[in-house]
Amino acid sequence: MMRAVVTGASGFLGVALVNELLNNGYEVTAVVRPFSPNMKRLIRHQKLNIVELDMADISQLKSKTDGCYDVFFHFAWSGIRGDERNNKQLQETNVVSSKGAVHAAHDLGCKVFVSSGSQAECGITTDVITEETPLNPICEYGKAKVSFMTYAKDFCEKNKISFVWARVFSLYGAMDYKNSLINYALDLMLENKPVSLSPCTQMWDYMNVKDAVRAIRMVSEERCSGIINIADGNYRLLREYILQMKEIAKSESELLFGEINSSGNELVNLCPDISILKNIGFTPQISFECGIRELIDLKLKGVS
């Protein structure tokens, strides 16, 4: 039986990964912030052990667990949205705590260390993003991700740990941030209210979070190494996603494209290449239509 540690386990991506691992027979230790209100998101399961521990104290993890582990998934990271992405002090704190996480993985005997990356590492680009795309971070969040990736890769190589940098692009699904574009637009559409939007003329790639965590589990089991793009691979105009959502919701909402200033976001294009994922046998299983229908059902039940 595989044993895994997941930090950031009560977050959007973390909860989905914990469920994916449990459903595939893993024993999971979920690390969550003490008194986190999101802890209730984690299901009760005989193979799930919840450890309340601040990332600043991650070095104490070994004393709060027993035995060795196979894989360490590090998803805890603060300041991933809004102005906090350019909070240099906060992002540097993330780097410090993340270094503690990779050391904790070594202390626990893990053979694989997986951490989540971001398109922000590549900065603004209109080209297809491969694992070889030059790193050119602009915001402090992206710079911090690159800094930790460089450190973790070197540490893992020196300690014979397989290192996977799961570069996650744009996810959606249950328990996502309530003000994400999809949640914002869909909530208004379900009430047939006008939806104020930017021009939405950039290319985008939406991936269902369930597909994302399946991909992440697969790359960890295949002992892939280095950067791996985690995306759906079927990118298209962001506007097309919005129009499809309206159609699926059978909404009468007026879509006010261009009413919101894009603030430069229209320059950000997500065109990820997922050749490496395909080479290990991964294909997305949840179409955007099916994913949105499921999300609508959850919203109508009041559990999204």
PDB file of C-alpha atoms in Angstrom:
ATOM      1  CA  MET A   1       0.000   0.000   0.000  1.00  0.00           C
ATOM      2  CA  MET A   2       1.317   3.410  -1.000  1.00  0.00           C
ATOM      3  CA  ARG A   3       1.625   6.053   1.705  1.00  0.00           C
ATOM      4  CA  ALA A   4       1.399   9.735   0.831  1.00  0.00           C
ATOM      5  CA  VAL A   5       1.635  13.126   2.517  1.00  0.00           C
ATOM      6  CA  VAL A   6      -0.405  16.038   1.144  1.00  0.00           C
ATOM      7  CA  THR A   7       0.165  19.613   2.301  1.00  0.00           C
ATOM      8  CA  GLY A   8      -2.478  22.212   1.503  1.00  0.00           C
ATOM      9  CA  ALA A   9      -4.868  19.290   1.863  1.00  0.00           C
ATOM     10  CA  SER A  10      -7.955  21.368   2.666  1.00  0.00           C
ATOM     11  CA  GLY A  11      -7.559  23.585  -0.406  1.00  0.00           C
ATOM     12  CA  PHE A  12      -9.319  23.236  -3.741  1.00  0.00           C
ATOM     13  CA  LEU A  13      -6.615  21.107  -5.354  1.00  0.00           C
ATOM     14  CA  GLY A  14      -5.600  19.385  -2.129  1.00  0.00           C
ATOM     15  CA  VAL A  15      -9.055  18.028  -1.299  1.00  0.00           C
ATOM     16  CA  ALA A  16      -9.446  16.645  -4.799  1.00  0.00           C
ATOM     17  CA  LEU A  17      -6.029  14.975  -4.620  1.00  0.00           C
ATOM     18  CA  VAL A  18      -6.731  13.431  -1.215  1.00  0.00           C
ATOM     19  CA  ASN A  19      -9.934  11.922  -2.604  1.00  0.00           C
ATOM     20  CA  GLU A  20      -8.115  10.658  -5.713  1.00  0.00           C
ATOM     21  CA  LEU A  21      -5.435   8.985  -3.621  1.00  0.00           C
ATOM     22  CA  LEU A  22      -7.891   7.384  -1.204  1.00  0.00           C
ATOM     23  CA  ASN A  23      -9.949   6.086  -4.119  1.00  0.00           C
ATOM     24  CA  ASN A  24      -6.803   4.429  -5.447  1.00  0.00           C
ATOM     25  CA  GLY A  25      -5.883   2.640  -2.239  1.00  0.00           C
ATOM     26  CA  TYR A  26      -3.379   5.076  -0.750  1.00  0.00           C
ATOM     27  CA  GLU A  27      -2.959   5.764   2.932  1.00  0.00           C
ATOM     28  CA  VAL A  28      -2.905   9.556   3.221  1.00  0.00           C
ATOM     29  CA  THR A  29      -1.622  11.983   5.822  1.00  0.00           C
ATOM     30  CA  ALA A  30      -3.260  15.336   5.158  1.00  0.00           C
ATOM     31  CA  VAL A  31      -1.462  18.388   6.551  1.00  0.00           C
ATOM     32  CA  VAL A  32      -3.787  21.323   7.247  1.00  0.00           C
ATOM     33  CA  ARG A  33      -3.498  24.636   9.058  1.00  0.00           C
ATOM     34  CA  PRO A  34      -4.598  24.445  12.702  1.00  0.00           C
ATOM     35  CA  PHE A  35      -8.275  25.350  13.072  1.00  0.00           C
ATOM     36  CA  SER A  36      -8.699  25.661   9.313  1.00  0.00           C
ATOM     37  CA  PRO A  37     -12.403  26.217   8.513  1.00  0.00           C
ATOM     38  CA  ASN A  38     -11.881  24.159   5.354  1.00  0.00           C
ATOM     39  CA  MET A  39     -10.879  21.043   7.266  1.00  0.00           C
ATOM     40  CA  LYS A  40     -14.500  19.905   7.084  1.00  0.00           C
ATOM     41  CA  ARG A  41     -14.032  19.437   3.335  1.00  0.00           C
ATOM     42  CA  LEU A  42     -11.995  16.303   4.004  1.00  0.00           C
ATOM     43  CA  ILE A  43     -14.036  13.121   4.166  1.00  0.00           C
ATOM     44  CA  ARG A  44     -13.781  10.694   7.047  1.00  0.00           C
ATOM     45  CA  HIS A  45     -11.851   7.649   5.918  1.00  0.00           C
ATOM     46  CA  GLN A  46     -10.014   4.871   7.729  1.00  0.00           C
ATOM     47  CA  LYS A  47      -6.923   5.487   5.602  1.00  0.00           C
ATOM     48  CA  LEU A  48      -6.902   9.255   6.141  1.00  0.00           C
ATOM     49  CA  ASN A  49      -4.881  10.822   8.942  1.00  0.00           C
ATOM     50  CA  ILE A  50      -5.259  14.577   9.448  1.00  0.00           C
ATOM     51  CA  VAL A  51      -2.350  16.481  10.990  1.00  0.00           C
ATOM     52  CA  GLU A  52      -2.924  20.086  12.028  1.00  0.00           C
ATOM     53  CA  LEU A  53       0.365  21.843  11.462  1.00  0.00           C
ATOM     54  CA  ASP A  54       1.360  25.279  10.254  1.00  0.00           C
ATOM     55  CA  MET A  55       3.773  25.213   7.334  1.00  0.00           C
ATOM     56  CA  ALA A  56       6.227  27.234   9.413  1.00  0.00           C
ATOM     57  CA  ASP A  57       6.460  24.147  11.641  1.00  0.00           C
ATOM     58  CA  ILE A  58       6.592  21.514   8.901  1.00  0.00           C
ATOM     59  CA  SER A  59       9.900  20.224  10.308  1.00  0.00           C
ATOM     60  CA  GLN A  60       7.808  18.726  13.147  1.00  0.00           C
ATOM     61  CA  LEU A  61       5.848  16.497  10.778  1.00  0.00           C
ATOM     62  CA  LYS A  62       7.967  13.398  11.344  1.00  0.00           C
ATOM     63  CA  SER A  63       7.271  13.530  15.083  1.00  0.00           C
ATOM     64  CA  LYS A  64       3.534  13.610  14.377  1.00  0.00           C
ATOM     65  CA  THR A  65       3.513  10.620  12.019  1.00  0.00           C
ATOM     66  CA  ASP A  66       4.754   7.058  12.101  1.00  0.00           C
ATOM     67  CA  GLY A  67       6.872   5.086   9.683  1.00  0.00           C
ATOM     68  CA  CYS A  68       8.060   5.981   6.222  1.00  0.00           C
ATOM     69  CA  TYR A  69       6.151   7.374   3.255  1.00  0.00           C
ATOM     70  CA  ASP A  70       6.417   6.851  -0.481  1.00  0.00           C
ATOM     71  CA  VAL A  71       5.425  10.220  -1.940  1.00  0.00           C
ATOM     72  CA  PHE A  72       5.071  13.797  -0.703  1.00  0.00           C
ATOM     73  CA  PHE A  73       2.646  16.152  -2.484  1.00  0.00           C
ATOM     74  CA  HIS A  74       3.352  19.766  -1.550  1.00  0.00           C
ATOM     75  CA  PHE A  75       0.433  22.044  -2.470  1.00  0.00           C
ATOM     76  CA  ALA A  76       0.432  24.516   0.438  1.00  0.00           C
ATOM     77  CA  TRP A  77       1.096  28.040  -0.828  1.00  0.00           C
ATOM     78  CA  SER A  78      -0.353  31.359   0.335  1.00  0.00           C
ATOM     79  CA  GLY A  79      -1.073  34.449  -1.762  1.00  0.00           C
ATOM     80  CA  ILE A  80      -2.063  32.876  -5.058  1.00  0.00           C
ATOM     81  CA  ARG A  81      -4.640  35.515  -6.060  1.00  0.00           C
ATOM     82  CA  GLY A  82      -5.024  39.256  -6.435  1.00  0.00           C
ATOM     83  CA  ASP A  83      -2.581  41.726  -4.931  1.00  0.00           C
ATOM     84  CA  GLU A  84      -1.012  39.038  -2.735  1.00  0.00           C
ATOM     85  CA  ARG A  85       0.664  37.596  -5.832  1.00  0.00           C
ATOM     86  CA  ASN A  86       2.976  40.629  -5.724  1.00  0.00           C
ATOM     87  CA  ASN A  87       3.532  40.593  -1.969  1.00  0.00           C
ATOM     88  CA  LYS A  88       7.253  39.864  -1.984  1.00  0.00           C
ATOM     89  CA  GLN A  89       7.507  39.144   1.735  1.00  0.00           C
ATOM     90  CA  LEU A  90       4.608  36.693   1.636  1.00  0.00           C
ATOM     91  CA  GLN A  91       6.000  34.907  -1.414  1.00  0.00           C
ATOM     92  CA  GLU A  92       9.454  34.656   0.154  1.00  0.00           C
ATOM     93  CA  THR A  93       7.822  33.112   3.229  1.00  0.00           C
ATOM     94  CA  ASN A  94       6.257  30.536   0.927  1.00  0.00           C
ATOM     95  CA  VAL A  95       9.694  29.653  -0.401  1.00  0.00           C
ATOM     96  CA  VAL A  96      11.085  29.165   3.101  1.00  0.00           C
ATOM     97  CA  SER A  97       8.223  26.926   4.229  1.00  0.00           C
ATOM     98  CA  SER A  98       8.359  24.990   0.969  1.00  0.00           C
ATOM     99  CA  LYS A  99      12.044  24.279   1.507  1.00  0.00           C
ATOM    100  CA  GLY A 100      10.971  22.880   4.858  1.00  0.00           C
ATOM    101  CA  ALA A 101       8.494  20.638   3.047  1.00  0.00           C
ATOM    102  CA  VAL A 102      11.075  19.037   0.764  1.00  0.00           C
ATOM    103  CA  HIS A 103      13.330  18.464   3.774  1.00  0.00           C
ATOM    104  CA  ALA A 104      10.384  16.863   5.586  1.00  0.00           C
ATOM    105  CA  ALA A 105       9.845  14.587   2.587  1.00  0.00           C
ATOM    106  CA  HIS A 106      13.456  13.447   2.893  1.00  0.00           C
ATOM    107  CA  ASP A 107      13.078  12.884   6.646  1.00  0.00           C
ATOM    108  CA  LEU A 108      10.035  10.678   5.994  1.00  0.00           C
ATOM    109  CA  GLY A 109      11.888   8.533   3.472  1.00  0.00           C
ATOM    110  CA  CYS A 110       9.842   9.642   0.465  1.00  0.00           C
ATOM    111  CA  LYS A 111      11.076   8.471  -2.917  1.00  0.00           C
ATOM    112  CA  VAL A 112       8.983  11.014  -4.845  1.00  0.00           C
ATOM    113  CA  PHE A 113       8.404  14.720  -4.194  1.00  0.00           C
ATOM    114  CA  VAL A 114       5.661  16.483  -6.157  1.00  0.00           C
ATOM    115  CA  SER A 115       5.009  20.214  -5.952  1.00  0.00           C
ATOM    116  CA  SER A 116       2.627  22.433  -7.892  1.00  0.00           C
ATOM    117  CA  GLY A 117       3.922  24.968 -10.368  1.00  0.00           C
ATOM    118  CA  SER A 118       2.186  27.684 -12.348  1.00  0.00           C
ATOM    119  CA  GLN A 119       2.038  29.327 -15.759  1.00  0.00           C
ATOM    120  CA  ALA A 120       3.236  32.457 -13.917  1.00  0.00           C
ATOM    121  CA  GLU A 121       6.748  30.999 -14.114  1.00  0.00           C
ATOM    122  CA  CYS A 122       6.719  31.720 -17.852  1.00  0.00           C
ATOM    123  CA  GLY A 123       5.369  35.263 -17.631  1.00  0.00           C
ATOM    124  CA  ILE A 124       3.379  36.686 -20.528  1.00  0.00           C
ATOM    125  CA  THR A 125       3.546  34.612 -23.680  1.00  0.00           C
ATOM    126  CA  THR A 126       1.341  34.052 -26.699  1.00  0.00           C
ATOM    127  CA  ASP A 127       3.164  30.887 -27.730  1.00  0.00           C
ATOM    128  CA  VAL A 128       2.370  27.280 -26.918  1.00  0.00           C
ATOM    129  CA  ILE A 129       3.813  26.558 -23.474  1.00  0.00           C
ATOM    130  CA  THR A 130       5.934  23.424 -23.272  1.00  0.00           C
ATOM    131  CA  GLU A 131       8.049  22.156 -20.421  1.00  0.00           C
ATOM    132  CA  GLU A 132      10.999  23.754 -22.218  1.00  0.00           C
ATOM    133  CA  THR A 133       9.478  27.237 -22.495  1.00  0.00           C
ATOM    134  CA  PRO A 134      11.974  29.766 -21.044  1.00  0.00           C
ATOM    135  CA  LEU A 135      11.219  30.902 -17.512  1.00  0.00           C
ATOM    136  CA  ASN A 136      10.398  34.597 -17.375  1.00  0.00           C
ATOM    137  CA  PRO A 137       8.346  35.316 -14.244  1.00  0.00           C
ATOM    138  CA  ILE A 138       7.007  38.834 -13.831  1.00  0.00           C
ATOM    139  CA  CYS A 139       5.016  38.753 -10.584  1.00  0.00           C
ATOM    140  CA  GLU A 140       6.516  37.871  -7.200  1.00  0.00           C
ATOM    141  CA  TYR A 141       4.395  34.714  -7.093  1.00  0.00           C
ATOM    142  CA  GLY A 142       5.962  33.438 -10.297  1.00  0.00           C
ATOM    143  CA  LYS A 143       9.451  34.405  -9.141  1.00  0.00           C
ATOM    144  CA  ALA A 144       8.953  32.558  -5.860  1.00  0.00           C
ATOM    145  CA  LYS A 145       7.731  29.449  -7.659  1.00  0.00           C
ATOM    146  CA  VAL A 146      10.835  29.435  -9.860  1.00  0.00           C
ATOM    147  CA  SER A 147      13.077  29.988  -6.838  1.00  0.00           C
ATOM    148  CA  PHE A 148      11.628  27.032  -4.972  1.00  0.00           C
ATOM    149  CA  MET A 149      11.539  24.801  -8.043  1.00  0.00           C
ATOM    150  CA  THR A 150      15.263  25.390  -8.579  1.00  0.00           C
ATOM    151  CA  TYR A 151      16.050  24.615  -4.945  1.00  0.00           C
ATOM    152  CA  ALA A 152      13.831  21.535  -4.734  1.00  0.00           C
ATOM    153  CA  LYS A 153      15.156  20.047  -7.964  1.00  0.00           C
ATOM    154  CA  ASP A 154      18.739  20.348  -6.723  1.00  0.00           C
ATOM    155  CA  PHE A 155      17.882  18.994  -3.263  1.00  0.00           C
ATOM    156  CA  CYS A 156      16.030  16.001  -4.691  1.00  0.00           C
ATOM    157  CA  GLU A 157      18.828  15.165  -7.134  1.00  0.00           C
ATOM    158  CA  LYS A 158      21.380  15.194  -4.318  1.00  0.00           C
ATOM    159  CA  ASN A 159      19.181  12.970  -2.144  1.00  0.00           C
ATOM    160  CA  LYS A 160      18.016  10.566  -4.877  1.00  0.00           C
ATOM    161  CA  ILE A 161      14.374  11.640  -4.704  1.00  0.00           C
ATOM    162  CA  SER A 162      12.301  11.762  -7.887  1.00  0.00           C
ATOM    163  CA  PHE A 163      11.265  15.381  -8.380  1.00  0.00           C
ATOM    164  CA  VAL A 164       8.044  16.319 -10.175  1.00  0.00           C
ATOM    165  CA  TRP A 165       7.053  19.929 -10.812  1.00  0.00           C
ATOM    166  CA  ALA A 166       3.369  19.703 -11.718  1.00  0.00           C
ATOM    167  CA  ARG A 167       2.807  22.938 -13.627  1.00  0.00           C
ATOM    168  CA  VAL A 168      -0.926  23.450 -13.125  1.00  0.00           C
ATOM    169  CA  PHE A 169      -2.713  25.795 -15.508  1.00  0.00           C
ATOM    170  CA  SER A 170      -6.400  26.740 -15.027  1.00  0.00           C
ATOM    171  CA  LEU A 171      -8.643  24.407 -13.041  1.00  0.00           C
ATOM    172  CA  TYR A 172     -12.328  24.460 -12.178  1.00  0.00           C
ATOM    173  CA  GLY A 173     -14.684  22.263 -10.192  1.00  0.00           C
ATOM    174  CA  ALA A 174     -16.325  21.764  -6.828  1.00  0.00           C
ATOM    175  CA  MET A 175     -14.963  23.830  -3.923  1.00  0.00           C
ATOM    176  CA  ASP A 176     -13.055  26.239  -6.158  1.00  0.00           C
ATOM    177  CA  TYR A 177     -12.528  29.847  -5.070  1.00  0.00           C
ATOM    178  CA  LYS A 178     -15.991  31.419  -4.975  1.00  0.00           C
ATOM    179  CA  ASN A 179     -14.904  34.439  -7.046  1.00  0.00           C
ATOM    180  CA  SER A 180     -13.211  32.487  -9.821  1.00  0.00           C
ATOM    181  CA  LEU A 181     -14.389  33.487 -13.285  1.00  0.00           C
ATOM    182  CA  ILE A 182     -16.409  30.305 -13.717  1.00  0.00           C
ATOM    183  CA  ASN A 183     -18.126  30.572 -10.331  1.00  0.00           C
ATOM    184  CA  TYR A 184     -18.747  34.299 -10.734  1.00  0.00           C
ATOM    185  CA  ALA A 185     -20.255  33.945 -14.202  1.00  0.00           C
ATOM    186  CA  LEU A 186     -22.199  30.775 -13.513  1.00  0.00           C
ATOM    187  CA  ASP A 187     -23.810  32.139 -10.344  1.00  0.00           C
ATOM    188  CA  LEU A 188     -25.114  35.134 -12.301  1.00  0.00           C
ATOM    189  CA  MET A 189     -26.177  33.000 -15.243  1.00  0.00           C
ATOM    190  CA  LEU A 190     -28.270  30.758 -13.011  1.00  0.00           C
ATOM    191  CA  GLU A 191     -30.156  33.867 -11.888  1.00  0.00           C
ATOM    192  CA  ASN A 192     -30.391  35.251 -15.439  1.00  0.00           C
ATOM    193  CA  LYS A 193     -28.542  38.387 -14.345  1.00  0.00           C
ATOM    194  CA  PRO A 194     -26.170  40.428 -16.555  1.00  0.00           C
ATOM    195  CA  VAL A 195     -22.561  39.228 -16.469  1.00  0.00           C
ATOM    196  CA  SER A 196     -19.876  41.927 -16.665  1.00  0.00           C
ATOM    197  CA  LEU A 197     -16.736  40.593 -18.315  1.00  0.00           C
ATOM    198  CA  SER A 198     -13.416  41.608 -19.815  1.00  0.00           C
ATOM    199  CA  PRO A 199     -13.151  41.172 -23.605  1.00  0.00           C
ATOM    200  CA  CYS A 200     -12.177  37.505 -22.988  1.00  0.00           C
ATOM    201  CA  THR A 201     -10.189  37.391 -26.213  1.00  0.00           C
ATOM    202  CA  GLN A 202      -7.223  35.434 -24.876  1.00  0.00           C
ATOM    203  CA  MET A 203      -6.653  31.732 -25.464  1.00  0.00           C
ATOM    204  CA  TRP A 204      -7.404  29.622 -22.418  1.00  0.00           C
ATOM    205  CA  ASP A 205      -7.276  26.049 -21.172  1.00  0.00           C
ATOM    206  CA  TYR A 206      -9.747  24.895 -18.530  1.00  0.00           C
ATOM    207  CA  MET A 207      -9.229  21.521 -16.884  1.00  0.00           C
ATOM    208  CA  ASN A 208     -11.561  19.816 -14.442  1.00  0.00           C
ATOM    209  CA  VAL A 209      -9.875  19.389 -11.072  1.00  0.00           C
ATOM    210  CA  LYS A 210     -10.710  15.663 -11.042  1.00  0.00           C
ATOM    211  CA  ASP A 211      -8.774  15.181 -14.263  1.00  0.00           C
ATOM    212  CA  ALA A 212      -5.930  17.275 -12.859  1.00  0.00           C
ATOM    213  CA  VAL A 213      -5.424  15.167  -9.742  1.00  0.00           C
ATOM    214  CA  ARG A 214      -5.623  11.965 -11.763  1.00  0.00           C
ATOM    215  CA  ALA A 215      -2.849  13.337 -13.971  1.00  0.00           C
ATOM    216  CA  ILE A 216      -0.797  14.321 -10.924  1.00  0.00           C
ATOM    217  CA  ARG A 217      -1.192  10.861  -9.390  1.00  0.00           C
ATOM    218  CA  MET A 218      -0.164   9.245 -12.668  1.00  0.00           C
ATOM    219  CA  VAL A 219       3.014  11.309 -13.078  1.00  0.00           C
ATOM    220  CA  SER A 220       4.015  10.503  -9.495  1.00  0.00           C
ATOM    221  CA  GLU A 221       3.496   6.780 -10.045  1.00  0.00           C
ATOM    222  CA  GLU A 222       5.369   6.838 -13.348  1.00  0.00           C
ATOM    223  CA  ARG A 223       8.321   8.478 -11.584  1.00  0.00           C
ATOM    224  CA  CYS A 224       8.360  11.270 -14.145  1.00  0.00           C
ATOM    225  CA  SER A 225      10.887  13.981 -13.414  1.00  0.00           C
ATOM    226  CA  GLY A 226      11.120  17.729 -13.822  1.00  0.00           C
ATOM    227  CA  ILE A 227       8.406  20.023 -15.111  1.00  0.00           C
ATOM    228  CA  ILE A 228       5.177  18.378 -16.293  1.00  0.00           C
ATOM    229  CA  ASN A 229       2.344  20.477 -17.731  1.00  0.00           C
ATOM    230  CA  ILE A 230      -0.973  19.638 -16.055  1.00  0.00           C
ATOM    231  CA  ALA A 231      -3.697  20.829 -18.412  1.00  0.00           C
ATOM    232  CA  ASP A 232      -6.545  19.674 -20.621  1.00  0.00           C
ATOM    233  CA  GLY A 233      -4.708  20.518 -23.833  1.00  0.00           C
ATOM    234  CA  ASN A 234      -7.816  21.645 -25.730  1.00  0.00           C
ATOM    235  CA  TYR A 235      -7.290  25.385 -25.451  1.00  0.00           C
ATOM    236  CA  ARG A 236      -9.577  27.912 -27.158  1.00  0.00           C
ATOM    237  CA  LEU A 237     -10.826  31.484 -26.797  1.00  0.00           C
ATOM    238  CA  LEU A 238     -11.928  32.266 -23.252  1.00  0.00           C
ATOM    239  CA  ARG A 239     -15.041  33.868 -24.739  1.00  0.00           C
ATOM    240  CA  GLU A 240     -16.055  30.484 -26.168  1.00  0.00           C
ATOM    241  CA  TYR A 241     -16.012  28.911 -22.710  1.00  0.00           C
ATOM    242  CA  ILE A 242     -18.282  31.680 -21.406  1.00  0.00           C
ATOM    243  CA  LEU A 243     -20.724  31.301 -24.292  1.00  0.00           C
ATOM    244  CA  GLN A 244     -20.830  27.540 -23.772  1.00  0.00           C
ATOM    245  CA  MET A 245     -21.551  27.999 -20.058  1.00  0.00           C
ATOM    246  CA  LYS A 246     -24.513  30.213 -20.889  1.00  0.00           C
ATOM    247  CA  GLU A 247     -25.850  27.613 -23.301  1.00  0.00           C
ATOM    248  CA  ILE A 248     -25.437  24.756 -20.813  1.00  0.00           C
ATOM    249  CA  ALA A 249     -27.138  26.768 -18.054  1.00  0.00           C
ATOM    250  CA  LYS A 250     -29.972  27.709 -20.436  1.00  0.00           C
ATOM    251  CA  SER A 251     -29.434  31.227 -19.152  1.00  0.00           C
ATOM    252  CA  GLU A 252     -30.974  34.451 -20.401  1.00  0.00           C
ATOM    253  CA  SER A 253     -28.135  36.520 -18.953  1.00  0.00           C
ATOM    254  CA  GLU A 254     -26.705  39.342 -21.024  1.00  0.00           C
ATOM    255  CA  LEU A 255     -22.969  38.821 -21.467  1.00  0.00           C
ATOM    256  CA  LEU A 256     -21.311  42.220 -21.243  1.00  0.00           C
ATOM    257  CA  PHE A 257     -17.947  41.499 -22.869  1.00  0.00           C
ATOM    258  CA  GLY A 258     -15.522  44.395 -22.518  1.00  0.00           C
ATOM    259  CA  GLU A 259     -17.319  46.091 -19.630  1.00  0.00           C
ATOM    260  CA  ILE A 260     -14.488  45.235 -17.246  1.00  0.00           C
ATOM    261  CA  ASN A 261     -11.004  46.626 -17.872  1.00  0.00           C
ATOM    262  CA  SER A 262      -8.721  43.714 -18.644  1.00  0.00           C
ATOM    263  CA  SER A 263      -5.769  45.335 -16.800  1.00  0.00           C
ATOM    264  CA  GLY A 264      -3.334  43.577 -19.088  1.00  0.00           C
ATOM    265  CA  ASN A 265      -4.802  40.124 -18.491  1.00  0.00           C
ATOM    266  CA  GLU A 266      -5.757  39.873 -22.157  1.00  0.00           C
ATOM    267  CA  LEU A 267      -2.042  39.455 -22.856  1.00  0.00           C
ATOM    268  CA  VAL A 268      -1.967  36.214 -20.848  1.00  0.00           C
ATOM    269  CA  ASN A 269      -2.629  33.225 -23.065  1.00  0.00           C
ATOM    270  CA  LEU A 270      -2.792  29.653 -21.817  1.00  0.00           C
ATOM    271  CA  CYS A 271      -1.815  27.306 -24.638  1.00  0.00           C
ATOM    272  CA  PRO A 272      -0.211  24.359 -22.829  1.00  0.00           C
ATOM    273  CA  ASP A 273       1.331  21.400 -24.582  1.00  0.00           C
ATOM    274  CA  ILE A 274       0.543  18.122 -22.794  1.00  0.00           C
ATOM    275  CA  SER A 275       2.630  15.722 -24.872  1.00  0.00           C
ATOM    276  CA  ILE A 276       4.363  14.305 -21.794  1.00  0.00           C
ATOM    277  CA  LEU A 277       1.023  13.529 -20.144  1.00  0.00           C
ATOM    278  CA  LYS A 278      -0.176  11.828 -23.302  1.00  0.00           C
ATOM    279  CA  ASN A 279       3.007   9.773 -23.456  1.00  0.00           C
ATOM    280  CA  ILE A 280       2.244   8.185 -20.079  1.00  0.00           C
ATOM    281  CA  GLY A 281      -1.292   7.337 -21.179  1.00  0.00           C
ATOM    282  CA  PHE A 282      -3.229  10.269 -19.757  1.00  0.00           C
ATOM    283  CA  THR A 283      -6.250  11.661 -21.561  1.00  0.00           C
ATOM    284  CA  PRO A 284      -8.826  14.024 -20.019  1.00  0.00           C
ATOM    285  CA  GLN A 285     -12.031  12.186 -19.133  1.00  0.00           C
ATOM    286  CA  ILE A 286     -14.296  15.090 -18.196  1.00  0.00           C
ATOM    287  CA  SER A 287     -15.417  17.385 -21.006  1.00  0.00           C
ATOM    288  CA  PHE A 288     -16.047  21.034 -20.211  1.00  0.00           C
ATOM    289  CA  GLU A 289     -19.755  20.470 -20.818  1.00  0.00           C
ATOM    290  CA  CYS A 290     -19.946  17.562 -18.363  1.00  0.00           C
ATOM    291  CA  GLY A 291     -17.880  19.425 -15.787  1.00  0.00           C
ATOM    292  CA  ILE A 292     -20.100  22.501 -15.950  1.00  0.00           C
ATOM    293  CA  ARG A 293     -23.272  20.400 -15.751  1.00  0.00           C
ATOM    294  CA  GLU A 294     -21.944  18.748 -12.611  1.00  0.00           C
ATOM    295  CA  LEU A 295     -21.037  22.136 -11.139  1.00  0.00           C
ATOM    296  CA  ILE A 296     -24.525  23.476 -11.906  1.00  0.00           C
ATOM    297  CA  ASP A 297     -26.085  20.486 -10.144  1.00  0.00           C
ATOM    298  CA  LEU A 298     -23.939  21.124  -7.078  1.00  0.00           C
ATOM    299  CA  LYS A 299     -24.824  24.814  -7.057  1.00  0.00           C
ATOM    300  CA  LEU A 300     -28.539  24.064  -7.302  1.00  0.00           C
ATOM    301  CA  LYS A 301     -28.138  21.716  -4.331  1.00  0.00           C
ATOM    302  CA  GLY A 302     -26.204  24.392  -2.454  1.00  0.00           C
ATOM    303  CA  VAL A 303     -23.074  22.284  -2.034  1.00  0.00           C
ATOM    304  CA  SER A 304     -20.610  23.828  -4.521  1.00  0.00           C
TER     305      SER A 304
END
